[in-house]
Amino acid sequence: MDMSLKVSWGDVAEAHERIRAHARRTPVLDSATVNALTGARVFFKCENFQRMGAFKFRGAYNALSRLSPQAQERGVVAFSSGNHAQAVALAGRMLGIPRVIVMPQDAPRVKLEATRGYGAQVVTYGPGENREETARRIAGERGLSVIPPFNHPHIVAGQGTAAKELLEETGPLDVLLVPCGGGGLLTGCAVAAKHLAPGIQVIGVEPQAGDDATRSFWTKTLQSVKAPQTIADGARTESMGDVTFPLMLQYVDEMMTASDADLLKTMFFLWERMKFICEPTGALGAAALLQRRLEPARIAGKRVGVVISGGNVDLAWAATQLRSG
Amino acid sequence: MDMSLKVSWGDVAEAHERIRAHARRTPVLDSATVNALTGARVFFKCENFQRMGAFKFRGAYNALSRLSPQAQERGVVAFSSGNHAQAVALAGRMLGIPRVIVMPQDAPRVKLEATRGYGAQVVTYGPGENREETARRIAGERGLSVIPPFNHPHIVAGQGTAAKELLEETGPLDVLLVPCGGGGLLTGCAVAAKHLAPGIQVIGVEPQAGDDATRSFWTKTLQSVKAPQTIADGARTESMGDVTFPLMLQYVDEMMTASDADLLKTMFFLWERMKFICEPTGALGAAALLQRRLEPARIAGKRVGVVISGGNVDLAWAATQLRSG
């Protein structure tokens, strides 16, 4: 694996200039209850209020805007059943770029429709097929650029703008908690945070069932998990990539995990007390804080940032969880 | 009834100076989906993110801070089963004022506990008793000041700061939609809005089952509704008062109503699309806009403000509504 670092602070700053007028500058919220519970001063960067409901728009818009005019004219292809699909679909519409999204046949109808609603062409694949291969085949046939969900410098730099905005608003923080799937958001935010607040501790949080990044971090060797079963559907990636893994080793101070039960508890706590909807994946960073994965003594009196990554959750499913919980 | 106007722009501006450092400046959110659906440019002032989860904190803090030092030392009493109780409890704690809250015996345990959690003394009353009389008796016995839920100039002026903040952020608007119970939020916002944007149309929205303010508005005579049955529990007031009614006639351009079915539909739409939790009462203004009580042609191309008044809803109850809806 090429272990060079492919994203710098300059890349995040440049991404911010590109997306500033198009992405939403999401609010930073706090809560007296959370401060009292933790003994810290906690700031939530709410990417659930981002366009299409998740931070993914930042990276997608940045990556698409960096394509050459010729590549933009030919179009792009992305493979995702989740927020990345909608992010590429929406960013491409805003930039006038044709886009194909490869999604599983059995993706929730609401996600298929949302992606089509943004004017993207949806190509589905069956259980026997590999989505990345399907996407690369289509890209080859039609001359399209593949927009990967996390392992690309322009994607990572775009996601880092979330932490840039947070720290510009709060000033220096002592700790930053960021959800981790493939590591695009985590490493982008880490690059930005270490530049703006060199003393900050950046902690990535991933689902217990999909702890590949955590094991990769501690072993310093890229690990993977086959098809992790977790309600954090935005963090079901099997492993990091050659862009995000070296960045994690360089800029992230610690990794921890959260169980599905902790994610549910945290998600509903945030709904009830902070009055915002977040999805299970979006609650990863907050779960480490609120379910005491992070030792209370470590954060007492500290200034803590928490990135809430997204809010695209099926309300009917959530209602079932609430009633059975 | 004394029909003089008891709240002016100056009162709202003064209230803002008093509460600015203590109330939260709540975010103003927008949504491409809502803009596309309505053909307008819509701004939501999100008082669901206010301290204790509703705009009520603004008026309570203002009113309490205006009491004389002697009255502050003796303490206050408020009667409410809802957000006003928690607002007085919290504002009083911040100002070091002893407070008694009169609540029904059968109030939801969570509300009783939340109010006690803010350090207030809770006095309950039985089905045969009148809460206002109970409060006045306690006030007389102990020399406490009664803090009414809406019909007081300092309460109204405090609530008006929500519209002041909204318009300071968005610039002039063409239409402003505000939930209406006893009219404290509505008239305070109307006073502020008409000063900051003289051409604005201020529209109050109340629950269909409790349409006293709407009928009072159109008949220019104070009307009342006995114990209105609506899920909008923050707007179950039976009639406006001598402070709010004349202000409504002077500053509000129109009143309309929303059914419980429309409120539920709107509430879940806001949860799902805008990613924030609001309570049924909080969705009144949005319901007029989104369920087309307001003629689409009237708002096409316009700049529309919507006040979301609060977010204190029982998630378990909401889950039941979602599943039966």
CSV table of C-alpha atoms in Angstrom, one decimal, chain B residues 74-263:
chain,number,residue,atom,x,y,z
B,74,ARG,CA,-40.0,36.6,47.7
B,75,GLY,CA,-40.4,34.4,44.7
B,76,VAL,CA,-42.9,33.6,41.9
B,77,VAL,CA,-45.8,31.3,41.1
B,78,ALA,CA,-46.9,30.0,37.7
B,79,PHE,CA,-49.7,27.7,36.7
B,80,SER,CA,-49.1,25.5,33.7
B,81,SER,CA,-48.8,21.8,32.7
B,82,GLY,CA,-46.6,22.5,29.9
B,83,ASN,CA,-43.7,24.5,28.5
B,84,HIS,CA,-44.4,27.7,30.6
B,85,ALA,CA,-43.9,25.7,33.8
B,86,GLN,CA,-40.5,24.6,32.7
B,87,ALA,CA,-39.6,28.0,31.4
B,88,VAL,CA,-40.4,29.7,34.7
B,89,ALA,CA,-38.7,27.0,36.6
B,90,LEU,CA,-35.5,27.3,34.6
B,91,ALA,CA,-35.4,31.1,34.2
B,92,GLY,CA,-36.0,31.4,38.0
B,93,ARG,CA,-33.1,29.1,38.7
B,94,MET,CA,-30.8,31.2,36.5
B,95,LEU,CA,-31.9,34.3,38.3
B,96,GLY,CA,-31.9,32.8,41.8
B,97,ILE,CA,-35.7,33.4,42.3
B,98,PRO,CA,-37.7,30.8,44.4
B,99,ARG,CA,-40.6,29.5,42.3
B,100,VAL,CA,-43.7,27.4,42.8
B,101,ILE,CA,-45.4,25.8,39.8
B,102,VAL,CA,-49.0,24.7,40.0
B,103,MET,CA,-49.6,21.6,37.9
B,104,PRO,CA,-52.5,19.2,37.6
B,105,GLN,CA,-52.2,16.0,39.7
B,106,ASP,CA,-52.4,13.9,36.5
B,107,ALA,CA,-49.8,15.8,34.5
B,108,PRO,CA,-47.4,13.4,32.7
B,109,ARG,CA,-44.8,12.2,35.2
B,110,VAL,CA,-42.0,13.3,32.8
B,111,LYS,CA,-43.3,17.0,33.0
B,112,LEU,CA,-43.6,16.9,36.7
B,113,GLU,CA,-40.1,15.5,37.0
B,114,ALA,CA,-38.6,18.0,34.5
B,115,THR,CA,-40.1,20.9,36.4
B,116,ARG,CA,-38.8,19.6,39.7
B,117,GLY,CA,-35.5,18.9,37.9
B,118,TYR,CA,-35.2,22.6,37.4
B,119,GLY,CA,-35.5,23.0,41.2
B,120,ALA,CA,-39.0,24.4,41.3
B,121,GLN,CA,-41.5,23.5,44.0
B,122,VAL,CA,-44.4,21.7,42.4
B,123,VAL,CA,-47.9,22.0,43.9
B,124,THR,CA,-50.5,19.8,42.3
B,125,TYR,CA,-54.3,20.3,42.2
B,126,GLY,CA,-57.1,17.9,41.8
B,127,PRO,CA,-59.8,17.6,39.1
B,128,GLY,CA,-62.3,19.7,41.1
B,129,GLU,CA,-59.9,22.7,41.6
B,130,ASN,CA,-59.1,25.7,39.4
B,131,ARG,CA,-55.4,26.1,38.7
B,132,GLU,CA,-55.5,29.8,38.4
B,133,GLU,CA,-57.3,30.2,41.7
B,134,THR,CA,-54.9,27.8,43.4
B,135,ALA,CA,-52.0,29.8,42.1
B,136,ARG,CA,-53.5,33.1,43.3
B,137,ARG,CA,-54.2,31.7,46.7
B,138,ILE,CA,-50.6,30.5,47.1
B,139,ALA,CA,-49.4,33.9,45.8
B,140,GLY,CA,-51.6,35.7,48.4
B,141,GLU,CA,-50.5,33.5,51.3
B,142,ARG,CA,-46.8,33.7,50.5
B,143,GLY,CA,-46.5,37.1,48.9
B,144,LEU,CA,-45.4,35.6,45.5
B,145,SER,CA,-45.7,37.3,42.1
B,146,VAL,CA,-47.9,35.4,39.6
B,147,ILE,CA,-46.2,34.9,36.2
B,148,PRO,CA,-49.1,34.4,33.7
B,149,PRO,CA,-48.4,32.2,30.7
B,150,PHE,CA,-49.1,34.8,28.0
B,151,ASN,CA,-51.3,37.7,29.1
B,152,HIS,CA,-48.6,40.0,30.4
B,153,PRO,CA,-46.6,42.8,28.6
B,154,HIS,CA,-43.3,41.4,29.7
B,155,ILE,CA,-44.2,37.9,28.5
B,156,VAL,CA,-45.3,39.2,25.1
B,157,ALA,CA,-42.3,41.4,24.7
B,158,GLY,CA,-40.0,38.5,25.5
B,159,GLN,CA,-41.7,36.2,22.9
B,160,GLY,CA,-41.3,38.9,20.3
B,161,THR,CA,-37.6,38.6,20.4
B,162,ALA,CA,-37.9,35.3,18.3
B,163,ALA,CA,-39.2,37.3,15.3
B,164,LYS,CA,-36.6,40.1,15.9
B,165,GLU,CA,-33.8,37.5,15.7
B,166,LEU,CA,-35.4,35.9,12.6
B,167,LEU,CA,-35.8,39.1,10.7
B,168,GLU,CA,-32.3,40.4,11.7
B,169,GLU,CA,-31.0,37.2,10.1
B,170,THR,CA,-33.1,37.0,7.0
B,171,GLY,CA,-33.8,40.6,6.2
B,172,PRO,CA,-37.3,41.6,5.2
B,173,LEU,CA,-39.9,38.9,4.7
B,174,ASP,CA,-43.3,39.0,2.9
B,175,VAL,CA,-45.2,36.7,5.2
B,176,LEU,CA,-44.7,35.4,8.7
B,177,LEU,CA,-46.6,32.4,10.1
B,178,VAL,CA,-46.8,32.0,13.9
B,179,PRO,CA,-48.5,29.4,16.1
B,180,CYS,CA,-51.2,30.9,18.3
B,181,GLY,CA,-52.5,29.7,21.7
B,182,GLY,CA,-53.1,32.6,24.0
B,183,GLY,CA,-51.4,34.9,21.5
B,184,GLY,CA,-48.2,35.7,23.5
B,185,LEU,CA,-45.8,34.5,20.8
B,186,LEU,CA,-48.0,35.6,17.9
B,187,THR,CA,-48.5,39.2,19.1
B,188,GLY,CA,-45.0,39.7,20.3
B,189,CYS,CA,-43.7,38.5,17.0
B,190,ALA,CA,-46.2,40.7,15.2
B,191,VAL,CA,-45.1,43.8,17.0
B,192,ALA,CA,-41.4,43.1,16.1
B,193,ALA,CA,-42.1,42.0,12.5
B,194,LYS,CA,-44.2,45.1,11.7
B,195,HIS,CA,-41.5,47.3,12.9
B,196,LEU,CA,-38.6,45.5,11.1
B,197,ALA,CA,-40.5,44.8,7.9
B,198,PRO,CA,-43.6,47.1,7.7
B,199,GLY,CA,-44.9,45.4,4.5
B,200,ILE,CA,-45.0,41.9,6.1
B,201,GLN,CA,-48.2,39.9,6.4
B,202,VAL,CA,-48.4,38.4,9.9
B,203,ILE,CA,-50.6,35.3,10.0
B,204,GLY,CA,-51.5,33.4,13.2
B,205,VAL,CA,-52.4,29.7,13.1
B,206,GLU,CA,-54.3,27.9,15.8
B,207,PRO,CA,-55.7,24.4,16.2
B,208,GLN,CA,-59.1,23.9,14.5
B,209,ALA,CA,-60.6,22.6,17.7
B,210,GLY,CA,-59.5,25.7,19.6
B,211,ASP,CA,-60.3,28.4,17.1
B,212,ASP,CA,-61.2,31.1,19.7
B,213,ALA,CA,-58.5,33.5,18.5
B,214,THR,CA,-59.5,33.1,14.9
B,215,ARG,CA,-63.1,33.8,15.7
B,216,SER,CA,-62.1,36.7,18.0
B,217,PHE,CA,-60.0,38.1,15.1
B,218,TRP,CA,-62.8,38.0,12.5
B,219,THR,CA,-65.6,39.2,14.9
B,220,LYS,CA,-63.4,41.7,16.7
B,221,THR,CA,-64.9,40.4,19.9
B,222,LEU,CA,-63.1,38.2,22.4
B,223,GLN,CA,-64.4,34.6,22.0
B,224,SER,CA,-63.6,31.6,24.0
B,225,VAL,CA,-63.6,27.8,23.6
B,226,LYS,CA,-64.2,25.5,26.5
B,227,ALA,CA,-61.4,22.9,27.0
B,228,PRO,CA,-60.5,22.5,23.3
B,229,GLN,CA,-59.6,18.9,22.4
B,230,THR,CA,-56.5,19.0,20.2
B,231,ILE,CA,-53.1,17.3,20.1
B,232,ALA,CA,-51.6,20.8,20.0
B,233,ASP,CA,-51.3,20.8,23.8
B,234,GLY,CA,-49.5,24.1,23.8
B,235,ALA,CA,-52.5,25.9,22.3
B,236,ARG,CA,-55.4,24.6,24.4
B,237,THR,CA,-55.9,28.0,25.9
B,238,GLU,CA,-59.6,28.9,26.1
B,239,SER,CA,-59.3,32.6,25.1
B,240,MET,CA,-56.8,35.4,24.6
B,241,GLY,CA,-56.5,38.2,27.2
B,242,ASP,CA,-56.7,41.9,27.5
B,243,VAL,CA,-53.0,42.3,26.6
B,244,THR,CA,-52.9,39.9,23.6
B,245,PHE,CA,-56.3,40.5,22.1
B,246,PRO,CA,-55.9,44.2,21.3
B,247,LEU,CA,-52.4,43.6,20.0
B,248,MET,CA,-53.7,40.9,17.6
B,249,LEU,CA,-56.4,43.3,16.3
B,250,GLN,CA,-53.7,45.9,15.7
B,251,TYR,CA,-50.8,44.0,14.3
B,252,VAL,CA,-52.0,40.6,13.0
B,253,ASP,CA,-53.2,40.5,9.3
B,254,GLU,CA,-55.0,37.2,9.3
B,255,MET,CA,-55.8,34.1,11.4
B,256,MET,CA,-56.3,30.5,10.2
B,257,THR,CA,-56.6,27.1,11.7
B,258,ALA,CA,-55.0,23.6,11.2
B,259,SER,CA,-56.6,20.3,12.0
B,260,ASP,CA,-54.9,17.7,14.2
B,261,ALA,CA,-54.5,15.5,11.1
B,262,ASP,CA,-52.7,18.3,9.3
B,263,LEU,CA,-50.5,18.9,12.4
